Coordinates of C-alpha atoms in Angstrom, one line a residue:
X1 CA -165.3 121.0 66.9
X2 CA -166.6 118.2 69.0
X3 CA -164.4 115.1 68.9
X4 CA -166.6 112.5 67.0
X5 CA -168.6 115.0 65.0
X6 CA -166.5 114.7 61.8
X7 CA -165.5 111.1 62.1
X8 CA -166.3 108.9 59.1
X9 CA -169.6 107.0 59.3
X10 CA -169.9 103.4 58.3
X11 CA -172.8 100.9 58.1
X12 CA -172.6 98.2 60.7
X13 CA -175.5 95.7 61.1
X14 CA -177.9 98.0 59.2
X15 CA -177.0 101.0 61.4
X16 CA -174.9 104.0 60.6
X17 CA -172.1 104.3 63.2
X18 CA -169.0 106.3 63.8
X19 CA -165.8 104.7 62.4
X20 CA -164.0 105.2 65.7
X21 CA -161.0 103.0 65.0
X22 CA -159.5 105.7 62.7
X23 CA -158.7 107.6 65.9
X24 CA -155.8 105.1 66.5
X25 CA -154.4 105.9 63.1
X26 CA -154.6 109.6 64.0
X27 CA -152.9 109.0 67.3
X28 CA -150.0 107.2 65.5
X29 CA -149.6 109.8 62.8
X30 CA -150.2 113.0 64.7
X31 CA -148.9 112.3 68.2
X32 CA -145.5 111.5 66.8
X33 CA -145.2 115.2 65.8
X34 CA -143.9 117.8 68.1
X35 CA -146.7 119.4 70.0
X36 CA -144.7 120.3 73.2
X37 CA -146.3 118.0 75.8
X38 CA -146.3 119.2 79.4
X39 CA -146.7 117.1 82.6
X40 CA -149.8 117.9 84.5
X41 CA -151.2 116.5 87.8
X42 CA -155.0 116.2 87.8
X43 CA -156.5 117.7 91.0
X44 CA -159.0 115.9 93.1
X45 CA -162.6 116.2 91.7
X46 CA -161.3 117.6 88.3
X47 CA -163.0 116.1 85.4
X48 CA -161.5 116.1 81.9
X49 CA -163.8 119.0 81.1
X50 CA -162.4 120.9 84.1
X51 CA -158.8 120.4 82.9
X52 CA -159.7 121.3 79.3
X53 CA -161.4 124.5 80.4
X54 CA -158.6 125.5 82.8
X55 CA -155.8 124.8 80.4
X56 CA -157.3 125.3 76.9
X57 CA -160.2 127.7 77.8
X58 CA -162.8 125.3 76.4
X59 CA -164.3 122.3 78.2
X60 CA -165.2 120.7 74.9
X61 CA -161.5 120.2 74.1
X62 CA -161.3 117.3 76.6
X63 CA -160.8 115.0 73.6
X64 CA -157.4 116.6 73.1
X65 CA -156.4 115.4 76.5
X66 CA -157.8 111.9 75.8
X67 CA -155.9 111.6 72.5
X68 CA -152.7 113.0 74.0
X69 CA -152.8 110.4 76.7
X70 CA -154.2 107.5 74.5
X71 CA -157.3 107.3 76.8
X72 CA -159.9 104.9 75.4
X73 CA -162.1 104.4 78.4
X74 CA -162.3 107.4 80.7
X75 CA -163.9 105.4 83.5
X76 CA -160.8 103.3 83.9
X77 CA -158.2 105.8 82.8
X78 CA -159.2 109.0 84.5
X79 CA -158.5 109.4 88.3
X80 CA -161.4 109.0 90.6
X81 CA -162.2 111.7 93.2
X82 CA -161.3 110.8 96.8
X83 CA -165.0 110.1 97.4
X84 CA -165.4 108.0 94.3
X85 CA -162.2 106.1 95.1
X86 CA -163.4 105.2 98.6
X87 CA -166.7 104.0 97.2
X88 CA -164.9 102.0 94.5
X89 CA -162.7 100.3 97.2
X90 CA -165.7 99.5 99.4
X91 CA -167.5 98.0 96.5
X92 CA -164.5 95.9 95.3
X93 CA -163.3 94.7 98.7
X94 CA -166.5 94.7 100.8
X95 CA -165.4 97.6 103.1
X96 CA -162.5 99.8 103.8
X97 CA -161.2 97.8 106.7
X98 CA -161.0 94.7 104.6
X99 CA -159.0 96.6 102.0
X100 CA -156.7 98.0 104.6
X101 CA -156.1 94.6 106.1
X102 CA -155.6 92.7 102.8
X103 CA -152.0 92.4 101.6
X104 CA -151.8 92.5 97.8
X105 CA -148.1 93.3 97.0
X106 CA -144.7 92.6 98.4
X107 CA -141.8 94.8 97.3
X108 CA -138.0 94.6 97.9
X109 CA -135.9 97.5 99.1
X110 CA -135.8 99.0 95.6
X111 CA -139.6 98.9 95.3
X112 CA -139.6 96.0 92.9
X113 CA -142.4 93.4 93.2
X114 CA -141.5 90.1 94.8
X115 CA -143.6 87.1 95.7
X116 CA -144.7 86.5 99.2
X117 CA -142.2 83.7 99.8
X118 CA -139.3 86.1 99.2
X119 CA -140.7 88.7 101.7
X120 CA -138.3 89.4 104.5
X121 CA -138.5 92.5 106.7
X122 CA -134.9 92.1 107.7
X123 CA -134.0 92.8 104.0
X124 CA -136.0 96.0 103.9
X125 CA -139.0 94.4 102.1
X126 CA -142.4 96.1 102.5
X127 CA -146.0 95.0 102.0
X128 CA -148.8 97.0 100.4
X129 CA -152.4 96.7 101.4
X130 CA -155.2 96.7 98.9
X131 CA -156.3 100.1 100.1
X132 CA -152.8 101.5 99.5
X133 CA -152.5 99.8 96.2
X134 CA -155.8 101.3 94.9
X135 CA -154.7 104.8 96.0
X136 CA -151.4 104.3 94.3
X137 CA -153.1 103.3 91.0
X138 CA -155.4 106.3 91.2
X139 CA -152.5 108.7 91.9
X140 CA -150.7 107.3 88.9
X141 CA -153.7 108.2 86.7
X142 CA -153.4 111.8 87.9
X143 CA -150.2 112.1 86.0
X144 CA -151.1 113.1 82.4
X145 CA -149.6 115.0 79.5
X146 CA -151.2 118.1 78.0
X147 CA -150.4 119.4 74.5
X148 CA -149.1 122.9 74.8
X149 CA -152.1 125.3 74.7
X150 CA -150.4 127.3 71.9
X151 CA -150.1 124.1 69.8
X152 CA -153.8 123.0 70.5
X153 CA -155.2 124.9 67.4
X154 CA -152.7 123.2 65.2
X155 CA -153.5 119.8 66.8
X156 CA -157.2 120.5 66.2
X157 CA -156.5 121.5 62.5
X158 CA -154.4 118.3 62.0
X159 CA -157.3 116.2 63.2
X160 CA -159.8 118.0 60.9
X161 CA -157.4 117.5 57.9
X162 CA -156.9 113.9 58.9
X163 CA -160.6 113.3 59.1
X164 CA -161.2 114.9 55.7
X165 CA -158.6 112.5 54.1
X166 CA -160.0 109.6 56.0
X167 CA -163.6 110.3 54.9
X168 CA -162.4 110.7 51.3
X169 CA -160.5 107.4 51.4
X170 CA -163.3 105.5 53.1
X171 CA -165.9 107.0 50.7
X172 CA -163.7 106.1 47.7
X173 CA -163.2 102.5 49.0
X174 CA -166.9 102.0 49.6
X175 CA -167.8 103.5 46.2
X176 CA -165.8 100.8 44.4
X177 CA -166.7 98.1 46.9
X178 CA -170.4 98.5 47.3
X179 CA -170.9 95.0 48.7
X180 CA -168.5 95.6 51.5
X181 CA -170.3 95.5 54.9
X182 CA -169.0 95.8 58.4
X183 CA -170.7 93.0 60.4
X184 CA -170.0 90.4 63.0

């Protein structure tokens, strides 16, 4: 099963499109169940397909990873490789030297953000450069949850069952409300 294959289809501005918002309902209903989630650190250069293949034995099950981690936009939610991150930083700040010389955060001795007026090295406060900040953000994205590989078939079946119900409900609604149209 590919992720969007069985999603309900709706008419939107004279086009037939996938009714993607139902995935949020699925997340709420299904992810509250016990699927035994495991912590996982994404390795450098690993794509969602690499992780799915390594963990579930099927690269097409990357959608399970996205759902389990509530990922909507993989570009912003998935960690960049070291090479991609360096290019991103260069693009955002002009070059790596500028990023390494730009202070973006000040933290107290407990690591809590403070404003620049409170910053005092005598109190154990630290500063963080834009370069360090971008690396920290990217490293946080490496920490994901994986649904236990033994529970993945049940998770997949739960999605299929949910989509059948969702398709039936949407079809029933549209059958008795033929004038309903999704549009801007």
